[in-house]
Coordinates of C-alpha atoms and ligand atoms in Angstrom, one line a residue:
M11 CA 54.8 -108.4 -191.2
T12 CA 51.7 -108.6 -189.1
P13 CA 48.8 -107.1 -191.3
S14 CA 46.7 -104.3 -189.5
P15 CA 43.4 -105.9 -188.7
P16 CA 40.1 -103.2 -189.3
T17 CA 39.1 -103.7 -186.0
R18 CA 40.8 -102.2 -182.6
D19 CA 40.7 -103.8 -179.2
A20 CA 40.9 -101.9 -176.3
R21 CA 41.6 -105.0 -173.8
L22 CA 44.7 -106.1 -173.2
P23 CA 46.0 -109.2 -175.0
P24 CA 44.8 -112.6 -173.6
G25 CA 47.5 -114.3 -170.7
P26 CA 47.1 -116.5 -168.0
R27 CA 44.1 -116.2 -165.8
L28 CA 45.7 -116.8 -162.4
P29 CA 45.8 -114.3 -159.8
T30 CA 48.9 -111.8 -159.5
T31 CA 50.1 -113.7 -156.5
V32 CA 50.5 -117.0 -158.0
Q33 CA 51.8 -115.3 -161.4
A34 CA 54.6 -113.5 -159.4
A35 CA 55.6 -116.9 -157.7
I36 CA 55.7 -118.8 -160.9
W37 CA 57.8 -115.7 -162.3
A38 CA 59.9 -116.0 -159.4
V39 CA 61.0 -119.6 -159.9
R40 CA 60.6 -120.5 -163.2
P41 CA 60.6 -117.3 -165.6
L42 CA 61.9 -118.9 -168.7
A43 CA 59.3 -121.8 -168.8
F44 CA 56.5 -119.7 -167.8
L45 CA 57.4 -117.3 -170.9
D46 CA 57.5 -120.6 -172.9
H47 CA 54.1 -121.8 -171.7
C48 CA 52.4 -118.5 -172.3
A49 CA 53.8 -118.2 -175.8
A50 CA 52.9 -121.6 -176.6
R51 CA 49.4 -121.1 -175.1
H52 CA 48.7 -117.3 -176.2
G53 CA 50.9 -116.8 -179.3
D54 CA 53.1 -113.9 -180.0
L55 CA 51.3 -111.2 -177.8
F56 CA 50.3 -111.8 -174.2
T57 CA 49.7 -110.2 -171.0
L58 CA 51.3 -111.3 -167.7
Q59 CA 49.8 -109.9 -164.2
I60 CA 52.8 -110.0 -161.9
R61 CA 53.3 -106.4 -160.5
R62 CA 51.1 -103.4 -160.1
R63 CA 51.2 -102.8 -163.8
P64 CA 50.4 -105.5 -166.4
W65 CA 53.2 -106.7 -168.8
V66 CA 52.5 -107.0 -172.5
V67 CA 55.2 -109.5 -173.6
V68 CA 56.1 -109.2 -177.2
S69 CA 58.0 -111.4 -179.6
D70 CA 56.8 -110.5 -182.9
P71 CA 59.9 -108.5 -184.9
E72 CA 57.4 -106.1 -185.9
H73 CA 56.0 -105.3 -182.5
V74 CA 59.9 -105.3 -181.3
K75 CA 60.4 -102.7 -184.0
R76 CA 57.4 -100.7 -183.2
V77 CA 58.6 -100.5 -179.3
F78 CA 62.1 -99.8 -180.0
T79 CA 61.4 -97.1 -182.7
T80 CA 58.6 -95.3 -180.8
D81 CA 59.6 -91.5 -179.8
A82 CA 61.5 -91.9 -176.8
A83 CA 59.4 -89.0 -175.3
L84 CA 56.5 -91.6 -175.3
V85 CA 57.7 -94.5 -173.7
G86 CA 59.2 -94.4 -170.2
A87 CA 62.3 -96.5 -168.3
G88 CA 60.8 -100.0 -167.5
A89 CA 64.2 -101.5 -166.2
G90 CA 63.0 -101.1 -162.5
E91 CA 59.6 -103.2 -163.2
A92 CA 61.8 -105.9 -164.9
N93 CA 64.4 -106.0 -162.3
P94 CA 63.3 -104.5 -158.8
L95 CA 67.1 -105.0 -157.6
L96 CA 68.2 -102.1 -159.9
E97 CA 66.8 -99.0 -158.2
P98 CA 68.2 -100.3 -154.7
L99 CA 71.2 -101.1 -156.2
L100 CA 72.0 -98.7 -158.8
G101 CA 70.2 -95.6 -157.5
S102 CA 67.4 -93.7 -158.6
S103 CA 69.5 -91.3 -161.1
S104 CA 71.0 -94.0 -162.8
V105 CA 71.0 -93.6 -166.5
M106 CA 69.0 -97.0 -166.6
L107 CA 66.0 -95.9 -164.5
L108 CA 65.6 -92.5 -165.9
D109 CA 62.8 -90.9 -168.2
E110 CA 63.4 -88.4 -171.0
P111 CA 64.7 -85.8 -171.2
E112 CA 67.1 -86.8 -168.5
H113 CA 68.0 -90.3 -169.8
L114 CA 69.3 -89.0 -173.3
G115 CA 71.5 -86.3 -171.9
D116 CA 73.1 -88.8 -169.5
R117 CA 73.2 -91.5 -172.4
R118 CA 75.1 -88.9 -174.8
R119 CA 77.5 -88.3 -172.0
L120 CA 78.3 -91.8 -171.4
L121 CA 78.5 -92.9 -174.7
P122 CA 82.0 -91.5 -176.0
S123 CA 83.3 -93.7 -173.4
F124 CA 82.6 -96.7 -175.5
H125 CA 83.3 -95.4 -179.0
G126 CA 86.3 -95.1 -181.2
E127 CA 90.1 -95.1 -180.1
R128 CA 88.9 -95.8 -176.5
M129 CA 87.8 -99.5 -177.8
R130 CA 91.2 -100.1 -179.3
A131 CA 92.8 -99.4 -175.8
Y132 CA 90.4 -101.6 -174.1
G133 CA 90.9 -104.4 -176.4
A134 CA 94.5 -104.7 -175.2
M135 CA 93.7 -104.3 -171.5
M136 CA 91.0 -107.0 -172.0
S137 CA 93.6 -109.3 -173.0
A138 CA 96.1 -108.6 -170.4
V139 CA 93.6 -108.8 -167.4
A140 CA 92.2 -112.3 -168.9
E141 CA 96.0 -113.7 -169.3
R142 CA 96.8 -112.4 -165.5
H143 CA 93.8 -114.2 -164.2
V144 CA 93.8 -117.6 -166.3
A145 CA 97.3 -118.0 -164.8
K146 CA 95.7 -118.8 -161.6
W147 CA 93.3 -121.5 -162.6
P148 CA 93.2 -124.9 -161.5
T149 CA 94.1 -127.8 -164.0
G150 CA 93.3 -131.3 -163.7
E151 CA 90.1 -131.0 -161.3
P152 CA 86.8 -129.7 -162.0
F153 CA 85.7 -125.8 -161.2
A154 CA 83.0 -123.5 -162.1
L155 CA 83.8 -121.1 -164.7
W156 CA 81.3 -118.6 -163.7
P157 CA 82.8 -116.9 -160.8
R158 CA 86.1 -117.1 -162.8
M159 CA 84.6 -115.0 -165.3
Q160 CA 82.9 -112.9 -162.8
A161 CA 86.4 -112.0 -161.6
I162 CA 87.8 -111.2 -164.9
S163 CA 84.7 -109.1 -166.0
L164 CA 85.0 -107.0 -162.6
D165 CA 88.5 -106.6 -163.2
V166 CA 87.9 -105.4 -166.9
V167 CA 85.4 -102.9 -165.6
I168 CA 87.1 -101.6 -162.7
S169 CA 89.7 -100.6 -165.1
A170 CA 87.6 -99.1 -167.7
V171 CA 86.4 -96.8 -165.0
F172 CA 89.5 -96.3 -163.2
D173 CA 92.6 -96.4 -165.6
E174 CA 94.8 -95.9 -162.7
I175 CA 93.7 -97.5 -159.6
E176 CA 96.2 -98.6 -156.5
P177 CA 96.3 -102.5 -156.4
A178 CA 95.2 -102.6 -152.9
R179 CA 91.9 -100.6 -153.7
R180 CA 91.2 -102.3 -157.0
E181 CA 91.5 -105.7 -155.1
L182 CA 89.4 -104.3 -152.2
L183 CA 86.7 -103.0 -154.6
A184 CA 86.4 -106.3 -156.5
V185 CA 86.3 -108.1 -153.2
R186 CA 83.3 -106.1 -152.2
L187 CA 81.6 -106.2 -155.3
V188 CA 81.7 -110.0 -155.3
E189 CA 80.5 -110.1 -151.8
L190 CA 77.4 -108.0 -152.6
T191 CA 76.8 -109.9 -155.7
N192 CA 76.9 -113.3 -153.9
W193 CA 74.7 -112.0 -151.1
I194 CA 71.9 -111.1 -153.4
N195 CA 72.7 -114.0 -155.7
H196 CA 71.4 -116.3 -152.8
P197 CA 68.4 -118.3 -154.4
R198 CA 65.9 -117.3 -151.6
R199 CA 66.7 -113.8 -152.0
L200 CA 66.5 -113.7 -155.5
A201 CA 63.1 -115.4 -155.3
L202 CA 61.9 -113.0 -152.6
L203 CA 63.3 -110.1 -155.0
A204 CA 61.5 -111.4 -158.0
G205 CA 57.9 -112.3 -155.9
V206 CA 57.8 -109.5 -153.4
G207 CA 60.0 -106.5 -155.3
K208 CA 62.4 -104.2 -154.2
R209 CA 60.9 -103.9 -150.4
S210 CA 62.6 -107.3 -149.9
L211 CA 66.1 -105.5 -150.3
T212 CA 65.3 -101.8 -149.4
S213 CA 64.0 -103.3 -145.8
S214 CA 67.4 -105.3 -145.3
T215 CA 70.5 -104.1 -143.1
R216 CA 72.6 -106.6 -144.5
F217 CA 71.8 -105.6 -148.1
R218 CA 72.5 -101.9 -147.1
E219 CA 75.7 -102.5 -145.4
A220 CA 77.1 -104.8 -147.9
L221 CA 76.2 -102.0 -150.6
G222 CA 77.6 -99.3 -148.3
R223 CA 81.0 -101.1 -148.5
V224 CA 81.1 -100.9 -152.0
E225 CA 80.2 -97.1 -152.1
D226 CA 82.9 -96.5 -149.4
V227 CA 85.7 -98.0 -151.5
V228 CA 84.6 -96.1 -154.8
L229 CA 84.2 -92.9 -153.0
D230 CA 87.5 -93.1 -151.5
E231 CA 89.0 -93.8 -154.7
V232 CA 87.1 -90.7 -156.4
R233 CA 88.4 -88.5 -153.3
A234 CA 92.1 -89.9 -153.7
R235 CA 91.8 -89.1 -157.6
R236 CA 90.7 -85.5 -157.0
A237 CA 93.4 -84.6 -154.6
R238 CA 96.0 -86.3 -157.2
F239 CA 94.6 -84.7 -160.2
K240 CA 94.5 -81.4 -158.0
S241 CA 98.3 -81.4 -157.0
D242 CA 99.6 -82.6 -160.5
G243 CA 97.3 -81.3 -162.6
T244 CA 96.6 -84.3 -165.0
E245 CA 92.8 -84.6 -165.0
R246 CA 92.7 -83.8 -168.5
E247 CA 94.9 -86.5 -169.6
H248 CA 92.5 -89.2 -168.1
N249 CA 89.9 -90.6 -170.4
D250 CA 88.5 -93.3 -168.2
I251 CA 84.6 -93.5 -167.2
H252 CA 85.1 -91.9 -164.0
S253 CA 87.2 -88.9 -165.3
M254 CA 84.4 -88.0 -167.9
L255 CA 81.7 -88.6 -165.3
E256 CA 83.8 -86.2 -162.9
R257 CA 83.8 -83.7 -165.5
E258 CA 80.0 -83.6 -165.7
Y259 CA 79.1 -84.3 -162.2
G260 CA 81.9 -83.8 -159.6
G261 CA 84.1 -81.0 -158.8
E262 CA 84.0 -78.8 -155.7
H263 CA 80.5 -77.1 -156.7
A264 CA 78.6 -80.0 -157.8
G265 CA 76.8 -80.2 -154.4
P266 CA 75.1 -83.4 -153.1
D267 CA 73.1 -83.9 -156.5
G268 CA 76.3 -84.1 -158.5
E269 CA 77.8 -86.5 -155.8
R270 CA 74.7 -88.7 -155.9
K271 CA 74.6 -88.6 -159.6
L272 CA 78.2 -89.8 -160.0
R273 CA 77.9 -92.7 -157.3
D274 CA 74.9 -94.0 -159.2
E275 CA 76.8 -93.9 -162.5
L276 CA 79.8 -95.2 -161.1
V277 CA 77.9 -98.1 -159.4
T278 CA 75.8 -98.9 -162.8
M279 CA 78.9 -99.2 -164.4
L280 CA 80.7 -101.3 -161.9
S281 CA 77.3 -103.6 -161.5
D282 CA 77.9 -105.6 -164.9
G283 CA 76.9 -109.2 -164.3
P284 CA 75.8 -110.2 -168.0
T285 CA 79.2 -110.3 -169.5
A286 CA 80.5 -112.9 -167.1
T287 CA 77.3 -115.0 -167.3
S288 CA 77.4 -114.8 -171.0
L289 CA 81.3 -116.0 -171.1
A290 CA 80.2 -119.0 -168.7
W291 CA 77.7 -120.1 -171.2
V292 CA 79.9 -119.7 -174.5
F293 CA 81.9 -122.3 -172.9
E294 CA 78.8 -124.2 -171.6
R295 CA 77.6 -124.5 -174.9
L296 CA 81.1 -124.8 -177.0
L297 CA 82.0 -127.8 -174.9
R298 CA 79.2 -129.6 -175.5
H299 CA 79.7 -129.0 -179.3
P300 CA 83.2 -130.5 -179.8
D301 CA 83.4 -129.8 -183.8
K302 CA 82.3 -126.2 -183.1
L303 CA 85.1 -125.9 -180.4
A304 CA 87.6 -127.5 -182.5
R305 CA 86.6 -125.0 -185.4
L306 CA 87.0 -122.0 -183.4
R307 CA 90.3 -123.0 -181.8
E308 CA 91.8 -123.4 -185.3
E309 CA 90.6 -119.9 -186.2
V310 CA 91.7 -118.4 -182.9
L311 CA 95.2 -120.1 -182.8
G312 CA 95.6 -119.4 -186.7
G313 CA 95.1 -115.6 -185.3
E314 CA 94.2 -114.0 -188.6
R315 CA 90.5 -114.0 -188.8
D316 CA 87.5 -113.9 -186.3
E317 CA 84.3 -114.4 -188.2
Y318 CA 83.6 -117.8 -186.5
L319 CA 84.6 -116.0 -182.9
D320 CA 82.2 -113.6 -183.8
G321 CA 79.5 -116.1 -184.7
C322 CA 80.0 -117.8 -181.5
V323 CA 79.5 -114.8 -179.5
K324 CA 76.2 -113.8 -181.2
E325 CA 74.7 -117.5 -181.1
T326 CA 75.7 -117.7 -177.4
L327 CA 73.7 -114.2 -176.9
R328 CA 70.9 -115.2 -178.4
L329 CA 70.4 -119.0 -177.2
C330 CA 71.3 -117.9 -173.8
P331 CA 70.6 -114.1 -173.6
A332 CA 71.7 -112.8 -169.9
V333 CA 68.4 -110.7 -169.9
P334 CA 65.3 -112.5 -170.9
L335 CA 63.2 -109.2 -171.6
V336 CA 63.3 -105.6 -171.7
M337 CA 60.9 -103.2 -170.9
R338 CA 59.0 -99.8 -171.7
R339 CA 56.6 -98.1 -169.6
L340 CA 53.9 -96.4 -171.8
L341 CA 53.3 -92.7 -171.7
Q342 CA 50.7 -92.7 -174.4
P343 CA 48.4 -95.6 -175.9
M344 CA 50.3 -97.8 -178.4
Q345 CA 48.7 -99.7 -181.3
L346 CA 50.1 -103.4 -181.1
G347 CA 48.4 -105.8 -183.7
R348 CA 44.8 -105.1 -183.1
Y349 CA 45.1 -104.1 -179.4
T350 CA 45.5 -100.6 -178.1
I351 CA 47.4 -100.9 -175.2
A352 CA 46.6 -98.2 -172.8
A353 CA 49.1 -95.6 -171.4
D354 CA 50.9 -96.7 -168.1
T355 CA 51.1 -100.3 -169.0
I356 CA 54.5 -102.0 -169.4
V357 CA 55.3 -103.3 -173.0
A358 CA 58.0 -106.0 -172.7
P359 CA 60.2 -106.9 -175.9
C360 CA 60.9 -110.7 -175.0
V361 CA 64.4 -111.6 -175.7
H362 CA 63.9 -115.1 -174.7
L363 CA 61.1 -115.7 -177.2
T364 CA 62.0 -113.8 -179.9
H365 CA 65.5 -115.3 -180.1
R366 CA 63.6 -118.8 -180.3
R367 CA 61.4 -118.1 -183.2
P368 CA 61.5 -121.0 -185.7
D369 CA 60.6 -118.6 -188.6
V370 CA 63.5 -116.4 -188.0
Y371 CA 66.2 -119.3 -186.6
P372 CA 65.5 -122.6 -188.0
D373 CA 65.8 -125.2 -185.3
P374 CA 66.0 -122.6 -182.8
L375 CA 67.3 -124.7 -179.6
E376 CA 70.2 -125.7 -181.5
F377 CA 73.5 -124.1 -181.1
R378 CA 74.9 -123.1 -184.3
P379 CA 77.3 -120.3 -184.7
E380 CA 77.1 -120.8 -188.5
R381 CA 73.9 -118.8 -188.7
F382 CA 75.5 -115.6 -188.2
L383 CA 78.1 -116.5 -191.1
V384 CA 75.3 -116.7 -193.5
D385 CA 72.8 -113.8 -192.1
A386 CA 73.9 -110.7 -190.4
A387 CA 72.3 -110.2 -186.9
G388 CA 68.7 -108.4 -187.4
T389 CA 68.3 -105.1 -185.4
Y390 CA 64.6 -106.5 -184.3
T391 CA 65.3 -110.2 -184.1
W392 CA 68.7 -110.4 -182.1
I393 CA 68.3 -108.2 -179.3
P394 CA 70.6 -109.4 -176.5
F395 CA 71.3 -105.9 -175.7
G396 CA 67.6 -104.5 -176.0
G397 CA 67.1 -101.8 -178.7
G398 CA 66.5 -98.2 -179.8
V399 CA 67.8 -95.2 -177.6
R400 CA 68.0 -97.7 -174.5
R401 CA 70.1 -100.2 -176.2
C402 CA 73.2 -101.4 -173.7
V403 CA 75.8 -98.5 -174.1
A404 CA 78.2 -101.2 -173.8
W405 CA 76.9 -103.3 -176.6
Y406 CA 80.3 -103.6 -178.4
F407 CA 82.4 -103.4 -175.5
A408 CA 81.0 -106.5 -173.8
Q409 CA 81.3 -108.3 -177.1
L410 CA 85.0 -107.3 -177.4
E411 CA 85.5 -108.4 -174.2
M412 CA 84.0 -111.7 -174.8
K413 CA 86.2 -112.3 -177.6
R414 CA 89.4 -111.3 -175.8
V415 CA 88.8 -113.7 -173.2
I416 CA 87.9 -116.5 -175.2
E417 CA 90.7 -116.2 -177.2
V418 CA 93.0 -116.2 -173.9
V419 CA 91.4 -119.0 -172.6
L420 CA 91.6 -121.0 -175.9
R421 CA 95.2 -120.2 -176.6
R422 CA 96.3 -121.3 -172.9
F423 CA 93.8 -124.2 -172.1
D424 CA 92.2 -127.6 -173.6
L425 CA 88.9 -127.5 -171.7
R426 CA 86.3 -130.3 -171.1
P427 CA 82.8 -130.6 -169.4
A428 CA 83.0 -131.7 -165.9
S429 CA 79.5 -133.7 -166.5
D430 CA 77.7 -134.8 -169.7
R431 CA 74.6 -133.1 -168.6
D432 CA 73.6 -129.6 -170.3
E433 CA 73.3 -127.0 -167.6
G434 CA 70.1 -125.3 -167.3
A435 CA 69.5 -121.4 -166.6
T436 CA 69.4 -120.1 -163.0
R437 CA 68.6 -116.9 -162.0
S438 CA 71.6 -114.4 -160.9
S439 CA 71.6 -110.7 -159.9
V440 CA 71.1 -109.1 -163.0
S441 CA 71.2 -112.2 -165.6
F442 CA 70.7 -115.7 -166.0
A443 CA 73.7 -118.3 -165.5
P444 CA 74.5 -121.9 -166.1
N445 CA 72.9 -123.7 -162.8
D446 CA 76.2 -125.4 -162.0
G447 CA 78.3 -122.3 -163.0
A448 CA 79.8 -124.0 -166.4
L449 CA 81.5 -126.6 -164.5
V450 CA 84.9 -127.7 -166.6
I451 CA 88.3 -129.5 -166.3
A452 CA 91.2 -127.7 -167.5
T453 CA 94.4 -129.1 -169.0
R454 CA 97.2 -126.1 -169.7
H455 CA 98.7 -125.4 -173.3
T456 CA 102.0 -124.1 -174.0
A457 CA 102.5 -122.3 -177.6
G458 CA 104.4 -124.6 -179.9
A459 CA 106.3 -123.9 -182.9
N460 CA 104.2 -122.1 -185.6
G461 CA 101.8 -120.8 -182.8
R462 CA 100.2 -124.2 -182.3
A463 CA 99.4 -125.0 -179.0
A464 CA 100.7 -128.3 -177.3
V465 CA 99.5 -130.0 -174.2
V466 CA 101.3 -129.7 -171.2
A467 CA 100.6 -132.7 -168.7
Ligands
HEM12 C1 77.1 -109.4 -172.3 C2 76.9 -108.2 -171.6 C3 76.0 -107.1 -171.6 C4 74.6 -107.7 -171.7 C5 73.7 -108.9 -172.6 C6 73.8 -106.3 -171.4 C7 72.6 -106.3 -171.8 C8 71.7 -104.9 -171.5 C9 70.4 -104.7 -171.9 C10 69.4 -105.6 -172.3 C11 70.0 -103.3 -171.5 C12 68.5 -102.8 -171.8 C13 68.4 -102.4 -173.0 C14 67.0 -101.9 -173.3 O1 66.3 -101.6 -172.3 O2 66.8 -101.7 -174.4 C15 71.4 -102.7 -171.1 C16 71.4 -101.6 -170.8 C17 72.6 -100.7 -170.1 N1 73.6 -101.9 -170.1 FE1 74.3 -103.5 -170.4 N2 74.7 -105.4 -170.8 C18 76.0 -106.0 -171.1 C19 77.1 -105.3 -170.4 C20 77.3 -104.0 -170.3 C21 78.6 -103.8 -169.5 C22 80.0 -104.1 -169.6 C23 78.2 -102.2 -169.2 C24 79.0 -101.2 -168.4 C25 80.4 -101.4 -168.3 C26 76.6 -102.1 -169.4 C27 76.1 -101.0 -169.1 C28 74.7 -100.5 -169.4 C29 74.1 -99.3 -169.5 C30 74.7 -98.0 -168.7 C31 72.6 -99.6 -169.8 C32 71.9 -98.5 -169.7 C33 71.5 -97.8 -171.3 C34 70.5 -96.8 -171.3 O3 69.3 -96.8 -170.4 O4 70.7 -96.0 -172.0 N3 76.1 -103.2 -170.0 N4 72.4 -104.1 -171.1

């Protein structure tokens, strides 16, 4: 634990002395290297000047805990500051961008969709979706896993939002979501977004059109369901995310505010990018560690345990977190070490740096799923889903999805990397992905006697 020093310092913690525009430019093109460099130079607590408000970056678990456990009413949402894409994409009334008390109210309404009985049903759905997709994967030639994982995770999230959806509309929604994401993911646009902020999107007709095409399909489905439920009276039988949101914000009397709210929450749910990038990373890492891959395959084909699978998922989310930092905007001053951080500053628990602390994770750059067989993931040291009252609502859902998809892939294929080179991280719309998309070559299996896989030529 960091002892509280006797003196208090009202200045900001130190940080690079570069002008804001230069820091913003470095952040735009080399964000992870910038974080590593600042931590090496300034230690656990440093300040970046990238946008209007300073960001105080923290990675000492005690500081992370302080930020995540501070009364929710004293810290506002900072996600829009971390990722300027969020507000134009999700809408200003998305749960991710609201302050208290609205945030907690919305969160409570969403949480039942991610708990208990629902999860058992989701697990089976996730395996079925993965089976359907992998049946179409190419064999014997290099292909990138990331877009394939993106297709799977989109299909999964569409099924969680709308339990029954006409196949043609499902297809159209998936195509339009991919078009929108691909448009945003162009490296030049991402760099502009990170450097200039949300103006680079809100002023773009192409962005508004691509987003409008997604909204059109989502709202068409909402209207079609309303008509169907009205005629057959089955609304109460549906427990999917849309039905639950519809009961809160939809209906004939909800008015334009309810309609906007419904749109923002549906687009928030459908904009899942981190699960696909995390799945791409699992394989990128495992394929460079054949011994670990063999151990995992044996466990999966044995079909009785899943400790090592859980370790592989946790270790991937540690070493290659989809979101490198989460943010809170201070509504009151906060004491961090000897610094009194003023209100209206951003404090940013840094997932990337916390996960690479050698005092918590010996040899932190090594991919070692075994770590999590010995020690459980710590609440303030393993934070890929953030923490406190803003922790990702889908933290369990996302890990379940990763496990079900990994199992299906390992049962069906032998994978090898298409190149010997480790893939670095590249920005994508809401996360960080392997820069060649996790390039692999697959060979198909059929299940042999005793459930063991046999390779088919
Ligand atoms: C591996 C996959 C995922 C990762 C790594 C991830 C990570 C995160 C992170 C870091 C946050 C911010 C937490 C904070 O500020 O403390 C967050 C929030 C959120 N995530 Fe996820 N996420 C994943 C998948 C998903 C999925 C699949 C959904 C929905 C279907 C989802 C919905 C949300 C929502 C609604 C919030 C806002 C929660 C709130 O403000 O109360 N996430 N996620």
